[in-house]
N, CA, C and O atoms as CSV, one atom per row, in Angstrom:
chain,resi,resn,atom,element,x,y,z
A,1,UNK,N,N,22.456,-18.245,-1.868
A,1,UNK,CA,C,22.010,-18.020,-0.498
A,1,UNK,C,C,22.080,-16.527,-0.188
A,1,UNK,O,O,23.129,-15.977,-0.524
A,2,UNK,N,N,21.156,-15.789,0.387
A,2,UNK,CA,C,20.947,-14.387,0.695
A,2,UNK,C,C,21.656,-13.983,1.844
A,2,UNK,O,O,21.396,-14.581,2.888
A,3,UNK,N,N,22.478,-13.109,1.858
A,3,UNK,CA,C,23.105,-12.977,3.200
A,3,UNK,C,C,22.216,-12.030,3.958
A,3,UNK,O,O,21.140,-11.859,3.385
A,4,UNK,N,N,22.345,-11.426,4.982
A,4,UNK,CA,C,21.680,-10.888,6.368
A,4,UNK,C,C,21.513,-9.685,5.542
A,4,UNK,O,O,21.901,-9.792,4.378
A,5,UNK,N,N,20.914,-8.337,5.984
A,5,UNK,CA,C,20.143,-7.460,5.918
A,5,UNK,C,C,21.158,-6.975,7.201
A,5,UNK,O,O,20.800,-7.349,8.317
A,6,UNK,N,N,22.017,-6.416,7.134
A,6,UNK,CA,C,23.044,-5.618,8.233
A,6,UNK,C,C,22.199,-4.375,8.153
A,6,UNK,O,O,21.854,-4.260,9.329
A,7,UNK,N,N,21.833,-3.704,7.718
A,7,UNK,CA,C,21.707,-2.100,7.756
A,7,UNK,C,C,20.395,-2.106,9.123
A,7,UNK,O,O,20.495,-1.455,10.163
A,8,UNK,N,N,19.284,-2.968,8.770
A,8,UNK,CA,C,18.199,-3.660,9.377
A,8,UNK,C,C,18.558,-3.842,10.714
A,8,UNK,O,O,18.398,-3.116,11.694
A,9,UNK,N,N,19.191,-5.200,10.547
A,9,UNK,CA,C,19.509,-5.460,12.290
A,9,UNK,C,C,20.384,-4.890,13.284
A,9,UNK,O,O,20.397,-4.896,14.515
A,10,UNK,N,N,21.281,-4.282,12.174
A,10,UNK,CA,C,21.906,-2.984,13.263
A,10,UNK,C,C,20.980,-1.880,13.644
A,10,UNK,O,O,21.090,-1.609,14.840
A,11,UNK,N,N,20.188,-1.227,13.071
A,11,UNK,CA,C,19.569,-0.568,13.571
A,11,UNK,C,C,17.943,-1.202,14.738
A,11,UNK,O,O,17.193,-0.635,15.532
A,12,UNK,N,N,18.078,-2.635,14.199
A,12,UNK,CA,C,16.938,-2.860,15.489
A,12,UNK,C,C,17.829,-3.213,16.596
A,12,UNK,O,O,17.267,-3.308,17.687
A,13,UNK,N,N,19.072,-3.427,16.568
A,13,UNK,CA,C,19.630,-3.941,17.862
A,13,UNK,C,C,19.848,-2.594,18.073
A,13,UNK,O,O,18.964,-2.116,18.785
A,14,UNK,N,N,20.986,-1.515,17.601
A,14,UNK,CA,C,21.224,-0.169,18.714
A,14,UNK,C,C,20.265,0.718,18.647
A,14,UNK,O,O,19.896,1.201,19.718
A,15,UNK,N,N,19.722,1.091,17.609
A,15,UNK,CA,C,18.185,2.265,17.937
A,15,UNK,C,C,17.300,1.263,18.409
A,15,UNK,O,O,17.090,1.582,19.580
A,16,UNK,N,N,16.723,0.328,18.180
A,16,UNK,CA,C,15.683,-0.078,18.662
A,16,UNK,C,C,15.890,-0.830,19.988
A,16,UNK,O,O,14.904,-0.956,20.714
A,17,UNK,N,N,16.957,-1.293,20.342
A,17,UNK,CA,C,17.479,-2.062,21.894
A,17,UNK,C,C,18.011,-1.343,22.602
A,17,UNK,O,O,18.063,-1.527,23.818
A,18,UNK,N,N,18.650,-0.124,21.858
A,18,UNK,CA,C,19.644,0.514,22.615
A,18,UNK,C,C,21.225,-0.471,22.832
A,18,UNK,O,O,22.114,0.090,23.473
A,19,UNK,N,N,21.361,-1.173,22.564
A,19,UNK,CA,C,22.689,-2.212,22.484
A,19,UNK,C,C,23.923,-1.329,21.975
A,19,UNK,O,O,23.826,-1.210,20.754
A,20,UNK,N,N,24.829,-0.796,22.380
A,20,UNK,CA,C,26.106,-0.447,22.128
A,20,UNK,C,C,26.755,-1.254,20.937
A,20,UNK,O,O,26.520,-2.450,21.110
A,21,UNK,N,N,27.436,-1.044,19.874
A,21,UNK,CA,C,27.999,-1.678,18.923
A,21,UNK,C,C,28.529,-2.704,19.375
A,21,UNK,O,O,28.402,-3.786,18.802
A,22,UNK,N,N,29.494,-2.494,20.926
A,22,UNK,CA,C,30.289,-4.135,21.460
A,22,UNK,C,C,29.079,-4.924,21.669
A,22,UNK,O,O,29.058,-5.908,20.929
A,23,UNK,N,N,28.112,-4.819,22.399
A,23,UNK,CA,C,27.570,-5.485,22.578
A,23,UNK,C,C,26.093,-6.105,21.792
A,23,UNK,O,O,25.252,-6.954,22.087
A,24,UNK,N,N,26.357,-4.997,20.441
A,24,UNK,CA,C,25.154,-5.702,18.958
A,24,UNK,C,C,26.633,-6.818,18.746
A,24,UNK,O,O,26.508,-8.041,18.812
A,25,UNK,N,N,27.492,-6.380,18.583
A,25,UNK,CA,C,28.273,-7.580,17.737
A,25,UNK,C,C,28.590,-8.655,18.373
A,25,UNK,O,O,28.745,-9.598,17.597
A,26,UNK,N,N,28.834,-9.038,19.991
A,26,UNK,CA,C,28.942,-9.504,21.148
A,26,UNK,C,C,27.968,-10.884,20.780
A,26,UNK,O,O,28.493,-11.997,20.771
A,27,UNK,N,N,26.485,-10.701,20.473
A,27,UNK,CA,C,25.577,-11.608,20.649
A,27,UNK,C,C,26.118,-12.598,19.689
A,27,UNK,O,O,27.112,-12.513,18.968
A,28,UNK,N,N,25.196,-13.622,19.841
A,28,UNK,CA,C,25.169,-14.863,18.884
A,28,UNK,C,C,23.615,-14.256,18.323
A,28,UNK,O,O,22.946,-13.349,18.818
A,29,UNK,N,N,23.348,-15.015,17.243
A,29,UNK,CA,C,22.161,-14.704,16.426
A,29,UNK,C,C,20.658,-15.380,17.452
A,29,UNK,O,O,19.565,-14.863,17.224
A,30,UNK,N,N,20.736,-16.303,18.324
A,30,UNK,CA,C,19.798,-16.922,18.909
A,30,UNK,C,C,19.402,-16.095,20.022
A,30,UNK,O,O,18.260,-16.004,20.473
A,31,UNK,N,N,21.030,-15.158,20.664
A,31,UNK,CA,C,20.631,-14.608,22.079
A,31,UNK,C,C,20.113,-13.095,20.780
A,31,UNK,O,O,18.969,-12.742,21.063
A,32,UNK,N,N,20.481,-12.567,20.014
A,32,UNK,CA,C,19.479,-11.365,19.339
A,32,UNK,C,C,18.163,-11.691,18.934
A,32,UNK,O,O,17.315,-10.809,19.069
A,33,UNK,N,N,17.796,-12.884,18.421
A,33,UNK,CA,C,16.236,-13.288,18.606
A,33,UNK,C,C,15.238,-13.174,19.584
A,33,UNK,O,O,14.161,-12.591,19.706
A,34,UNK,N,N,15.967,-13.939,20.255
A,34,UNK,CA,C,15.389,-13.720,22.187
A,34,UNK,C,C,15.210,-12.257,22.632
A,34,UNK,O,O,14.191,-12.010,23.277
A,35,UNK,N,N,16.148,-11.165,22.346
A,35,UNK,CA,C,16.140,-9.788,22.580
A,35,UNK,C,C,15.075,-9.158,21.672
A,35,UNK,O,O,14.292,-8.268,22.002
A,36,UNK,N,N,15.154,-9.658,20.679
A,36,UNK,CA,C,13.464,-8.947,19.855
A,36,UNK,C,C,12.669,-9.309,20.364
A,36,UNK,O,O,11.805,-8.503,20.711
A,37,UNK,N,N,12.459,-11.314,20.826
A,37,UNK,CA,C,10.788,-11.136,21.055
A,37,UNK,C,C,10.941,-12.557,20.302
A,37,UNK,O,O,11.572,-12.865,19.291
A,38,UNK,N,N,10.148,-13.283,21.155
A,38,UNK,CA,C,9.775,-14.557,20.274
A,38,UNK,C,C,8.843,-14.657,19.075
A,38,UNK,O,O,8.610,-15.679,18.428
A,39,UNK,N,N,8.463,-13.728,18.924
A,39,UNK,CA,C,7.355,-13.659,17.919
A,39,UNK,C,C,7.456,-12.035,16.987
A,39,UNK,O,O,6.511,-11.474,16.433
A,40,UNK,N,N,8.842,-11.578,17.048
A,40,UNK,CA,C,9.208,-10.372,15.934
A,40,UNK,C,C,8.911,-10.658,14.973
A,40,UNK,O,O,9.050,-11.832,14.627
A,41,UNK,N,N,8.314,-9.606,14.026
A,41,UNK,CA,C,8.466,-9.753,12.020
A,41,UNK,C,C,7.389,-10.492,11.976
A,41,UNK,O,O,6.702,-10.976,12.875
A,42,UNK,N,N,7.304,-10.534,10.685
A,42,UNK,CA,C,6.455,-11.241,10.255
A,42,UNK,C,C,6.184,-12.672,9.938
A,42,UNK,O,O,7.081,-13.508,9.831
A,43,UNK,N,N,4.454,-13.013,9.740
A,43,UNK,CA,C,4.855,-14.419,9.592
A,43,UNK,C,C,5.226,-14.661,8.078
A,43,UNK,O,O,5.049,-13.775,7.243
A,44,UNK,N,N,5.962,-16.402,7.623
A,44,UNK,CA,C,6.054,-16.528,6.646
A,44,UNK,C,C,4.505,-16.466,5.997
A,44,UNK,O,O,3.497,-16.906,6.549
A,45,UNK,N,N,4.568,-15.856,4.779
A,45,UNK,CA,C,3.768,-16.372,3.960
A,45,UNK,C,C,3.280,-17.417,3.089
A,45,UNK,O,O,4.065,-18.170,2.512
A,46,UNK,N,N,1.971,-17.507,2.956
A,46,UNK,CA,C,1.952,-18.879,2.368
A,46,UNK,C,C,1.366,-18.389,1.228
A,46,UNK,O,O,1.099,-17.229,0.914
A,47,UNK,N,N,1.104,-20.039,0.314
A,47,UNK,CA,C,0.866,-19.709,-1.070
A,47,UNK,C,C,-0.778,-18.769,-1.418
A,47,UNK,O,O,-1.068,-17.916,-2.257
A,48,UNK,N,N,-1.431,-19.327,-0.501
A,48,UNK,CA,C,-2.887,-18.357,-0.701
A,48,UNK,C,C,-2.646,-16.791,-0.566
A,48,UNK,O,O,-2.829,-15.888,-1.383
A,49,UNK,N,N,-2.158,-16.773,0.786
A,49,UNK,CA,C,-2.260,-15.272,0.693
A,49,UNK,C,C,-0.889,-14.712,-0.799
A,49,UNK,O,O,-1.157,-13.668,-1.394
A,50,UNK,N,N,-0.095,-15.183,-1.050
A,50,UNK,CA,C,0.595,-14.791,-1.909
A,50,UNK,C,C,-0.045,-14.664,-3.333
A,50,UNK,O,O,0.304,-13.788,-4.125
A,51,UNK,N,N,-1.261,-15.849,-3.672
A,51,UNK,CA,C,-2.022,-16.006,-4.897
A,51,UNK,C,C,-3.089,-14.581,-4.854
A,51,UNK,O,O,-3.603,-14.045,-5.836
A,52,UNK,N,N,-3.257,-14.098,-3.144
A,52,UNK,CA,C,-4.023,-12.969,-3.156
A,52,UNK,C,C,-3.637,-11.357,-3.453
A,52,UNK,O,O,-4.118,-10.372,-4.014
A,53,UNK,N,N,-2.502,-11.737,-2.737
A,53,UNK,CA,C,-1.710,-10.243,-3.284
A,53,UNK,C,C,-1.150,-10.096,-4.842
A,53,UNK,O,O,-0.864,-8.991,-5.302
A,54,UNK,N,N,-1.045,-11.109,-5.472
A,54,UNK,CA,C,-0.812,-11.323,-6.951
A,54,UNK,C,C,-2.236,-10.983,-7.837
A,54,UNK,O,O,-2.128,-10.047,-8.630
A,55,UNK,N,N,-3.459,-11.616,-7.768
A,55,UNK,CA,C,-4.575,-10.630,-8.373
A,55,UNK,C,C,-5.064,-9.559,-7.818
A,55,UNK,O,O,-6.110,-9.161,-8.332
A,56,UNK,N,N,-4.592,-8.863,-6.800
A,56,UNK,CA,C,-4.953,-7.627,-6.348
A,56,UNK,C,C,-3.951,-6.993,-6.963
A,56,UNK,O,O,-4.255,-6.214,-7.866
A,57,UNK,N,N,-2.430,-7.197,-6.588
A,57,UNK,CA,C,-1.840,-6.480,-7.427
A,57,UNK,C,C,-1.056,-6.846,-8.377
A,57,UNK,O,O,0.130,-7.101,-8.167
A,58,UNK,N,N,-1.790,-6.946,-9.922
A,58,UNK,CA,C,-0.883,-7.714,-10.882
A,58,UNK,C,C,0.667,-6.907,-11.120
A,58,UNK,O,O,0.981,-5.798,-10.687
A,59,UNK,N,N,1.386,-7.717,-11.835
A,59,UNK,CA,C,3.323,-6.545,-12.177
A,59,UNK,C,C,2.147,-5.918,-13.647
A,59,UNK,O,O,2.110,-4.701,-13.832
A,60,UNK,N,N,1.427,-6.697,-14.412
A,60,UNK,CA,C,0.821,-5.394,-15.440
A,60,UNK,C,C,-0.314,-5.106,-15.681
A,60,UNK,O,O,-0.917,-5.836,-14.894
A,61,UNK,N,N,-1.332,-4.341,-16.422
A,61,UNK,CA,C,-2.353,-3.936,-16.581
A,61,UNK,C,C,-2.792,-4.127,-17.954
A,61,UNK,O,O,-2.060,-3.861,-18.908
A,62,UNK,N,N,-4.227,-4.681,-18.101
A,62,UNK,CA,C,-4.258,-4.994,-19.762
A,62,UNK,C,C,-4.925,-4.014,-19.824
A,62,UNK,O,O,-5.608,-3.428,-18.984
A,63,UNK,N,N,-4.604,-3.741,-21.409
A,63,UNK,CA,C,-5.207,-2.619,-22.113
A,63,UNK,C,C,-6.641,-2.630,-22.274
A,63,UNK,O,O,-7.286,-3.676,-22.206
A,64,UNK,N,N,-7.020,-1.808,-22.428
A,64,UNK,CA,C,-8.535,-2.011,-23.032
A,64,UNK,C,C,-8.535,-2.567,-23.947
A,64,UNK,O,O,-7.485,-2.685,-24.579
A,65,UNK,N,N,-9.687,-3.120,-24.376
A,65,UNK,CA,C,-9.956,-3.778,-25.750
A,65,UNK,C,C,-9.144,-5.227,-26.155
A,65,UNK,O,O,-9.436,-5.949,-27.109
A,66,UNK,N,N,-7.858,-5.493,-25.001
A,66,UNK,CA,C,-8.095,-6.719,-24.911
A,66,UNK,C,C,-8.008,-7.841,-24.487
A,66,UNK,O,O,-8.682,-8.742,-24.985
């Protein structure tokens, strides 16, 4: 299981909210959702667009010739 991205949401709660450290750490995770925005970030992705960004950008490149 992946834990949280701290570096991230501390900086969208006090640079980007302005939230004082007592009160970034103060929240529950549902009332910091609500403070971004019901509709922050991105959406999940699904398998098409993921099958699209995979032949646009392959991890390698074939050689010429074959």
């Amino acid at each position: 299981m992946a834990g949280f991205d701290w570096p991230v949401l501390m900086r969208a709660g006090m640079q980007g909210l302005g939230l004082s450290s007592d009160q970034f750490w103060g929240l529950t995770p549902a009332e910091f959702r609500l403070l971004l925005g019901e509709n922050a970030g991105a959406a999940p992705m699904g398998r098409s667009r993921l099958h699209e960004l995979m032949t646009s950008f392959p991890d390698f490149r074939k050689e010429m010739g074959q």
